[in-house]
Amino acid sequence: MQSGQPQFEQQMVFEAEISTLSVAASPRSAGDDQDHIQALMEVRVPLPPVLVHRPTMRVIDGVHRLRAAQLRGDDKIPVTYFDGSESDAFVLAVESNVAHGLPLSMADRKQAAGRIITTHPQWSDRMIATTTGLSPGIVSEIRRRAAGGNLAEGSRIGQDGRVRPVDIAAGRVLASKLIQENPGLSLRQIAREARISPETARDVRNRLHRGEDPLPKPRVRARARPEAVVPATTPAARARTEPPAATREGGAISRSRIAERVAAVDRLKSDPALRFSDTGRTLLRLFNFLTLGGAEWQAIIDSVPPHCKGTVTSLARECAGVWEEIAARMDCDIAA
């Protein structure tokens, strides 16, 4: 669970009468998925306990597990309790159904984001995006279009629980004024007054000492140097010389393939045989990288320091080799 979000005790497991539980106010608009319930009924290992909002006895996470237990004729079911507010319980319900289980639809995620923006207006776009499984850009657009929402204008709470200004430029300008008026202030004092991080305060002070503007100029990406042409006679050579698929193909094709990968990973995440085993969950976590888009990969590439690029390149190729071997083994299993 993200920092700043409601916490609950996951270790304490109780038994609750099924007749006392409610399934109202679910973020899932389509209702129960009968195929998923049937799949849960056939799972032989014990299922995780259902998460229940104790003040209302409403199921936050595990409605399909509850339905499966009802169809088996069970009177009781293992539960863990959450004691926070109803708005925090809704956040937890959304987060739980994004992180695992039968994924929420895109429409449900957007609707949930709109509700969370209203109940938690000071949460940053990125924090709400992580909770709802959306991109920060989509959350920003939903916030912008929200009618009558109590939106925070000055600052928002990030995923690390820290309060930061919406406009970081304003914080840098204020920090520069504080430094000029009182050069003896510590970085922490400047950061606290300007609502920026101590590292940002350090950068502002260093810029002022060098006679520069406290606001960094937009970064202009340097053009890549031309490299010697290597004959692409093998798959490995082609991988080194050809641009990635995300840049070779048109944007629509690339987005379509990413969407197909996301759909495939979501289907795997909804399979109880994977979700409820340690090795299955490890595999699902490894597949999360397939849901990244071309822009996100480019941002990762750009963030790698020059002195680390060689090591990262070598490890990336090692990873490609490992996945090739895994695929070959799986092909043998399928053929057998």
PDB file of C-alpha atoms in Angstrom, residues 38-228:
ATOM      1  CA  GLN A  38     -16.376 -20.971 -10.695  1.00  0.00           C
ATOM      2  CA  ALA A  39     -12.589 -20.896 -11.044  1.00  0.00           C
ATOM      3  CA  LEU A  40     -12.240 -19.958  -7.370  1.00  0.00           C
ATOM      4  CA  MET A  41     -14.512 -22.841  -6.344  1.00  0.00           C
ATOM      5  CA  GLU A  42     -12.150 -25.263  -8.087  1.00  0.00           C
ATOM      6  CA  VAL A  43      -8.984 -23.952  -6.388  1.00  0.00           C
ATOM      7  CA  ARG A  44      -7.762 -26.584  -3.941  1.00  0.00           C
ATOM      8  CA  VAL A  45      -5.393 -24.410  -1.894  1.00  0.00           C
ATOM      9  CA  PRO A  46      -6.848 -22.176   0.859  1.00  0.00           C
ATOM     10  CA  LEU A  47      -7.837 -18.778  -0.537  1.00  0.00           C
ATOM     11  CA  PRO A  48      -6.626 -15.527   1.078  1.00  0.00           C
ATOM     12  CA  PRO A  49      -8.969 -14.028   3.679  1.00  0.00           C
ATOM     13  CA  VAL A  50     -11.575 -11.507   2.585  1.00  0.00           C
ATOM     14  CA  LEU A  51     -10.868  -7.879   3.540  1.00  0.00           C
ATOM     15  CA  VAL A  52     -13.801  -6.317   5.427  1.00  0.00           C
ATOM     16  CA  HIS A  53     -14.540  -2.747   6.548  1.00  0.00           C
ATOM     17  CA  ARG A  54     -15.311  -3.445  10.205  1.00  0.00           C
ATOM     18  CA  PRO A  55     -17.592  -0.390  10.912  1.00  0.00           C
ATOM     19  CA  THR A  56     -19.972  -1.359   8.071  1.00  0.00           C
ATOM     20  CA  MET A  57     -19.063  -5.068   7.589  1.00  0.00           C
ATOM     21  CA  ARG A  58     -18.775  -4.310   3.880  1.00  0.00           C
ATOM     22  CA  VAL A  59     -16.433  -6.471   1.807  1.00  0.00           C
ATOM     23  CA  ILE A  60     -13.597  -4.284   0.519  1.00  0.00           C
ATOM     24  CA  ASP A  61     -11.735  -7.003  -1.361  1.00  0.00           C
ATOM     25  CA  GLY A  62     -12.825 -10.593  -2.002  1.00  0.00           C
ATOM     26  CA  VAL A  63     -16.433 -10.478  -3.232  1.00  0.00           C
ATOM     27  CA  HIS A  64     -15.771 -13.326  -5.677  1.00  0.00           C
ATOM     28  CA  ARG A  65     -14.173 -15.396  -2.902  1.00  0.00           C
ATOM     29  CA  LEU A  66     -17.260 -14.709  -0.785  1.00  0.00           C
ATOM     30  CA  ARG A  67     -19.585 -15.822  -3.606  1.00  0.00           C
ATOM     31  CA  ALA A  68     -17.560 -19.010  -4.074  1.00  0.00           C
ATOM     32  CA  ALA A  69     -17.825 -19.770  -0.358  1.00  0.00           C
ATOM     33  CA  GLN A  70     -21.583 -19.198  -0.473  1.00  0.00           C
ATOM     34  CA  LEU A  71     -21.968 -21.601  -3.397  1.00  0.00           C
ATOM     35  CA  ARG A  72     -19.958 -24.215  -1.490  1.00  0.00           C
ATOM     36  CA  GLY A  73     -22.450 -23.871   1.331  1.00  0.00           C
ATOM     37  CA  ASP A  74     -20.024 -22.363   3.849  1.00  0.00           C
ATOM     38  CA  ASP A  75     -21.439 -20.462   6.822  1.00  0.00           C
ATOM     39  CA  LYS A  76     -18.196 -18.680   7.756  1.00  0.00           C
ATOM     40  CA  ILE A  77     -15.231 -17.234   5.903  1.00  0.00           C
ATOM     41  CA  PRO A  78     -11.748 -16.029   6.991  1.00  0.00           C
ATOM     42  CA  VAL A  79     -11.508 -12.229   7.069  1.00  0.00           C
ATOM     43  CA  THR A  80      -9.124  -9.427   7.946  1.00  0.00           C
ATOM     44  CA  TYR A  81     -10.573  -6.129   9.153  1.00  0.00           C
ATOM     45  CA  PHE A  82      -9.949  -2.535   8.154  1.00  0.00           C
ATOM     46  CA  ASP A  83     -11.058   0.148  10.626  1.00  0.00           C
ATOM     47  CA  GLY A  84     -10.618   3.355   8.630  1.00  0.00           C
ATOM     48  CA  SER A  85     -13.165   5.709   7.110  1.00  0.00           C
ATOM     49  CA  GLU A  86     -15.549   4.713   4.320  1.00  0.00           C
ATOM     50  CA  SER A  87     -13.680   6.905   1.825  1.00  0.00           C
ATOM     51  CA  ASP A  88     -10.400   5.212   2.727  1.00  0.00           C
ATOM     52  CA  ALA A  89     -12.128   1.837   2.493  1.00  0.00           C
ATOM     53  CA  PHE A  90     -13.149   2.674  -1.079  1.00  0.00           C
ATOM     54  CA  VAL A  91      -9.554   3.613  -1.917  1.00  0.00           C
ATOM     55  CA  LEU A  92      -8.405   0.293  -0.508  1.00  0.00           C
ATOM     56  CA  ALA A  93     -11.058  -1.566  -2.527  1.00  0.00           C
ATOM     57  CA  VAL A  94      -9.861   0.084  -5.741  1.00  0.00           C
ATOM     58  CA  GLU A  95      -6.194  -0.518  -5.001  1.00  0.00           C
ATOM     59  CA  SER A  96      -6.833  -4.164  -4.109  1.00  0.00           C
ATOM     60  CA  ASN A  97      -8.693  -4.807  -7.352  1.00  0.00           C
ATOM     61  CA  VAL A  98      -5.961  -3.159  -9.413  1.00  0.00           C
ATOM     62  CA  ALA A  99      -3.026  -4.927  -7.768  1.00  0.00           C
ATOM     63  CA  HIS A 100      -4.476  -8.442  -8.021  1.00  0.00           C
ATOM     64  CA  GLY A 101      -7.657 -10.390  -8.622  1.00  0.00           C
ATOM     65  CA  LEU A 102     -10.040  -9.761 -11.519  1.00  0.00           C
ATOM     66  CA  PRO A 103      -8.852  -6.347 -12.804  1.00  0.00           C
ATOM     67  CA  LEU A 104     -11.233  -3.392 -12.847  1.00  0.00           C
ATOM     68  CA  SER A 105     -12.273  -2.158 -16.265  1.00  0.00           C
ATOM     69  CA  MET A 106     -10.835   1.102 -17.597  1.00  0.00           C
ATOM     70  CA  ALA A 107     -14.220   2.777 -17.112  1.00  0.00           C
ATOM     71  CA  ASP A 108     -14.360   1.625 -13.476  1.00  0.00           C
ATOM     72  CA  ARG A 109     -10.819   2.887 -12.856  1.00  0.00           C
ATOM     73  CA  LYS A 110     -11.623   6.305 -14.275  1.00  0.00           C
ATOM     74  CA  GLN A 111     -14.832   6.519 -12.245  1.00  0.00           C
ATOM     75  CA  ALA A 112     -12.908   5.507  -9.127  1.00  0.00           C
ATOM     76  CA  ALA A 113     -10.244   8.146  -9.836  1.00  0.00           C
ATOM     77  CA  GLY A 114     -12.947  10.833 -10.046  1.00  0.00           C
ATOM     78  CA  ARG A 115     -14.347   9.769  -6.687  1.00  0.00           C
ATOM     79  CA  ILE A 116     -10.907   9.668  -5.035  1.00  0.00           C
ATOM     80  CA  ILE A 117     -10.094  13.128  -6.391  1.00  0.00           C
ATOM     81  CA  THR A 118     -13.202  14.373  -4.587  1.00  0.00           C
ATOM     82  CA  THR A 119     -12.579  12.553  -1.291  1.00  0.00           C
ATOM     83  CA  HIS A 120      -8.779  12.979  -1.274  1.00  0.00           C
ATOM     84  CA  PRO A 121      -8.224  16.257  -3.186  1.00  0.00           C
ATOM     85  CA  GLN A 122      -4.689  16.778  -1.873  1.00  0.00           C
ATOM     86  CA  TRP A 123      -3.367  13.489  -3.228  1.00  0.00           C
ATOM     87  CA  SER A 124      -1.041  13.984  -6.182  1.00  0.00           C
ATOM     88  CA  ASP A 125      -1.993  12.784  -9.665  1.00  0.00           C
ATOM     89  CA  ARG A 126       0.755  10.176  -9.506  1.00  0.00           C
ATOM     90  CA  MET A 127      -0.462   8.842  -6.163  1.00  0.00           C
ATOM     91  CA  ILE A 128      -4.037   8.474  -7.437  1.00  0.00           C
ATOM     92  CA  ALA A 129      -2.699   6.970 -10.673  1.00  0.00           C
ATOM     93  CA  THR A 130      -0.825   4.282  -8.751  1.00  0.00           C
ATOM     94  CA  THR A 131      -3.936   3.505  -6.709  1.00  0.00           C
ATOM     95  CA  THR A 132      -6.275   3.246  -9.700  1.00  0.00           C
ATOM     96  CA  GLY A 133      -3.934   1.720 -12.264  1.00  0.00           C
ATOM     97  CA  LEU A 134      -4.168   4.733 -14.576  1.00  0.00           C
ATOM     98  CA  SER A 135      -1.496   7.031 -15.973  1.00  0.00           C
ATOM     99  CA  PRO A 136      -0.847  10.358 -14.191  1.00  0.00           C
ATOM    100  CA  GLY A 137      -1.895  12.141 -17.386  1.00  0.00           C
ATOM    101  CA  ILE A 138      -5.350  10.542 -17.354  1.00  0.00           C
ATOM    102  CA  VAL A 139      -5.790  11.395 -13.668  1.00  0.00           C
ATOM    103  CA  SER A 140      -4.741  15.001 -14.371  1.00  0.00           C
ATOM    104  CA  GLU A 141      -7.362  15.248 -17.112  1.00  0.00           C
ATOM    105  CA  ILE A 142     -10.047  13.784 -14.834  1.00  0.00           C
ATOM    106  CA  ARG A 143      -9.084  16.287 -12.135  1.00  0.00           C
ATOM    107  CA  ARG A 144      -9.212  19.151 -14.613  1.00  0.00           C
ATOM    108  CA  ARG A 145     -12.708  18.205 -15.745  1.00  0.00           C
ATOM    109  CA  ALA A 146     -14.019  17.501 -12.258  1.00  0.00           C
ATOM    110  CA  ALA A 147     -16.985  19.759 -11.571  1.00  0.00           C
ATOM    111  CA  GLY A 148     -17.276  21.246  -8.132  1.00  0.00           C
ATOM    112  CA  GLY A 149     -14.437  19.190  -6.705  1.00  0.00           C
ATOM    113  CA  ASN A 150     -12.625  20.525  -3.646  1.00  0.00           C
ATOM    114  CA  LEU A 151      -9.300  20.590  -5.469  1.00  0.00           C
ATOM    115  CA  ALA A 152      -6.092  21.529  -3.712  1.00  0.00           C
ATOM    116  CA  GLU A 153      -4.366  24.425  -5.457  1.00  0.00           C
ATOM    117  CA  GLY A 154      -1.231  25.021  -3.429  1.00  0.00           C
ATOM    118  CA  SER A 155       0.177  21.593  -2.631  1.00  0.00           C
ATOM    119  CA  ARG A 156      -0.469  17.872  -2.836  1.00  0.00           C
ATOM    120  CA  ILE A 157       0.621  14.743  -0.997  1.00  0.00           C
ATOM    121  CA  GLY A 158       2.943  12.463  -2.932  1.00  0.00           C
ATOM    122  CA  GLN A 159       3.401   8.693  -2.763  1.00  0.00           C
ATOM    123  CA  ASP A 160       6.086   9.096  -0.099  1.00  0.00           C
ATOM    124  CA  GLY A 161       3.673  11.000   2.152  1.00  0.00           C
ATOM    125  CA  ARG A 162       5.437  14.342   1.703  1.00  0.00           C
ATOM    126  CA  VAL A 163       3.576  17.547   0.871  1.00  0.00           C
ATOM    127  CA  ARG A 164       4.873  19.303  -2.230  1.00  0.00           C
ATOM    128  CA  PRO A 165       3.673  22.335  -4.193  1.00  0.00           C
ATOM    129  CA  VAL A 166       1.746  21.733  -7.384  1.00  0.00           C
ATOM    130  CA  ASP A 167       3.975  24.281  -9.131  1.00  0.00           C
ATOM    131  CA  ILE A 168       7.584  23.391  -8.286  1.00  0.00           C
ATOM    132  CA  ALA A 169       8.747  26.532 -10.069  1.00  0.00           C
ATOM    133  CA  ALA A 170       7.026  28.669  -7.430  1.00  0.00           C
ATOM    134  CA  GLY A 171       8.870  26.739  -4.720  1.00  0.00           C
ATOM    135  CA  ARG A 172      12.209  27.343  -6.403  1.00  0.00           C
ATOM    136  CA  VAL A 173      11.516  31.079  -6.748  1.00  0.00           C
ATOM    137  CA  LEU A 174      10.533  31.325  -3.076  1.00  0.00           C
ATOM    138  CA  ALA A 175      13.649  29.372  -2.077  1.00  0.00           C
ATOM    139  CA  SER A 176      15.865  31.773  -4.031  1.00  0.00           C
ATOM    140  CA  LYS A 177      14.316  34.736  -2.214  1.00  0.00           C
ATOM    141  CA  LEU A 178      14.824  33.076   1.164  1.00  0.00           C
ATOM    142  CA  ILE A 179      18.481  32.348   0.368  1.00  0.00           C
ATOM    143  CA  GLN A 180      19.138  35.907  -0.809  1.00  0.00           C
ATOM    144  CA  GLU A 181      17.426  37.424   2.234  1.00  0.00           C
ATOM    145  CA  ASN A 182      19.021  35.088   4.768  1.00  0.00           C
ATOM    146  CA  PRO A 183      22.075  33.195   3.445  1.00  0.00           C
ATOM    147  CA  GLY A 184      22.530  31.483   6.830  1.00  0.00           C
ATOM    148  CA  LEU A 185      19.366  29.368   6.556  1.00  0.00           C
ATOM    149  CA  SER A 186      19.927  25.626   6.449  1.00  0.00           C
ATOM    150  CA  LEU A 187      18.735  23.552   3.504  1.00  0.00           C
ATOM    151  CA  ARG A 188      16.054  21.949   5.655  1.00  0.00           C
ATOM    152  CA  GLN A 189      14.746  25.344   6.754  1.00  0.00           C
ATOM    153  CA  ILE A 190      14.624  26.531   3.144  1.00  0.00           C
ATOM    154  CA  ALA A 191      12.937  23.306   2.013  1.00  0.00           C
ATOM    155  CA  ARG A 192      10.339  23.534   4.779  1.00  0.00           C
ATOM    156  CA  GLU A 193       9.476  27.174   4.046  1.00  0.00           C
ATOM    157  CA  ALA A 194       9.383  26.742   0.259  1.00  0.00           C
ATOM    158  CA  ARG A 195       7.730  23.299   0.397  1.00  0.00           C
ATOM    159  CA  ILE A 196      10.412  21.668  -1.729  1.00  0.00           C
ATOM    160  CA  SER A 197      12.871  18.858  -1.068  1.00  0.00           C
ATOM    161  CA  PRO A 198      16.244  19.616   0.576  1.00  0.00           C
ATOM    162  CA  GLU A 199      17.962  18.447  -2.629  1.00  0.00           C
ATOM    163  CA  THR A 200      15.963  20.968  -4.656  1.00  0.00           C
ATOM    164  CA  ALA A 201      16.888  23.653  -2.128  1.00  0.00           C
ATOM    165  CA  ARG A 202      20.558  22.663  -2.528  1.00  0.00           C
ATOM    166  CA  ASP A 203      20.263  22.926  -6.306  1.00  0.00           C
ATOM    167  CA  VAL A 204      18.703  26.408  -6.047  1.00  0.00           C
ATOM    168  CA  ARG A 205      21.477  27.589  -3.709  1.00  0.00           C
ATOM    169  CA  ASN A 206      24.196  26.196  -5.980  1.00  0.00           C
ATOM    170  CA  ARG A 207      22.618  27.893  -8.995  1.00  0.00           C
ATOM    171  CA  LEU A 208      22.543  31.230  -7.203  1.00  0.00           C
ATOM    172  CA  HIS A 209      26.190  30.833  -6.208  1.00  0.00           C
ATOM    173  CA  ARG A 210      27.064  30.255  -9.872  1.00  0.00           C
ATOM    174  CA  GLY A 211      25.030  33.290 -10.918  1.00  0.00           C
ATOM    175  CA  GLU A 212      22.411  31.165 -12.683  1.00  0.00           C
ATOM    176  CA  ASP A 213      18.615  31.325 -12.708  1.00  0.00           C
ATOM    177  CA  PRO A 214      17.007  29.236  -9.924  1.00  0.00           C
ATOM    178  CA  LEU A 215      14.778  27.574 -12.546  1.00  0.00           C
ATOM    179  CA  PRO A 216      16.561  24.979 -14.685  1.00  0.00           C
ATOM    180  CA  LYS A 217      16.198  25.363 -18.410  1.00  0.00           C
ATOM    181  CA  PRO A 218      14.301  22.654 -20.314  1.00  0.00           C
ATOM    182  CA  ARG A 219      16.616  19.844 -21.291  1.00  0.00           C
ATOM    183  CA  VAL A 220      17.378  19.559 -25.000  1.00  0.00           C
ATOM    184  CA  ARG A 221      18.182  16.007 -25.991  1.00  0.00           C
ATOM    185  CA  ALA A 222      21.443  15.787 -27.924  1.00  0.00           C
ATOM    186  CA  ARG A 223      21.360  14.051 -31.272  1.00  0.00           C
ATOM    187  CA  ALA A 224      22.922  10.614 -31.223  1.00  0.00           C
ATOM    188  CA  ARG A 225      26.295  10.251 -32.870  1.00  0.00           C
ATOM    189  CA  PRO A 226      26.349   8.146 -36.039  1.00  0.00           C
ATOM    190  CA  GLU A 227      27.798   4.701 -35.381  1.00  0.00           C
ATOM    191  CA  ALA A 228      29.611   2.309 -37.648  1.00  0.00           C
TER     192      ALA A 228
END
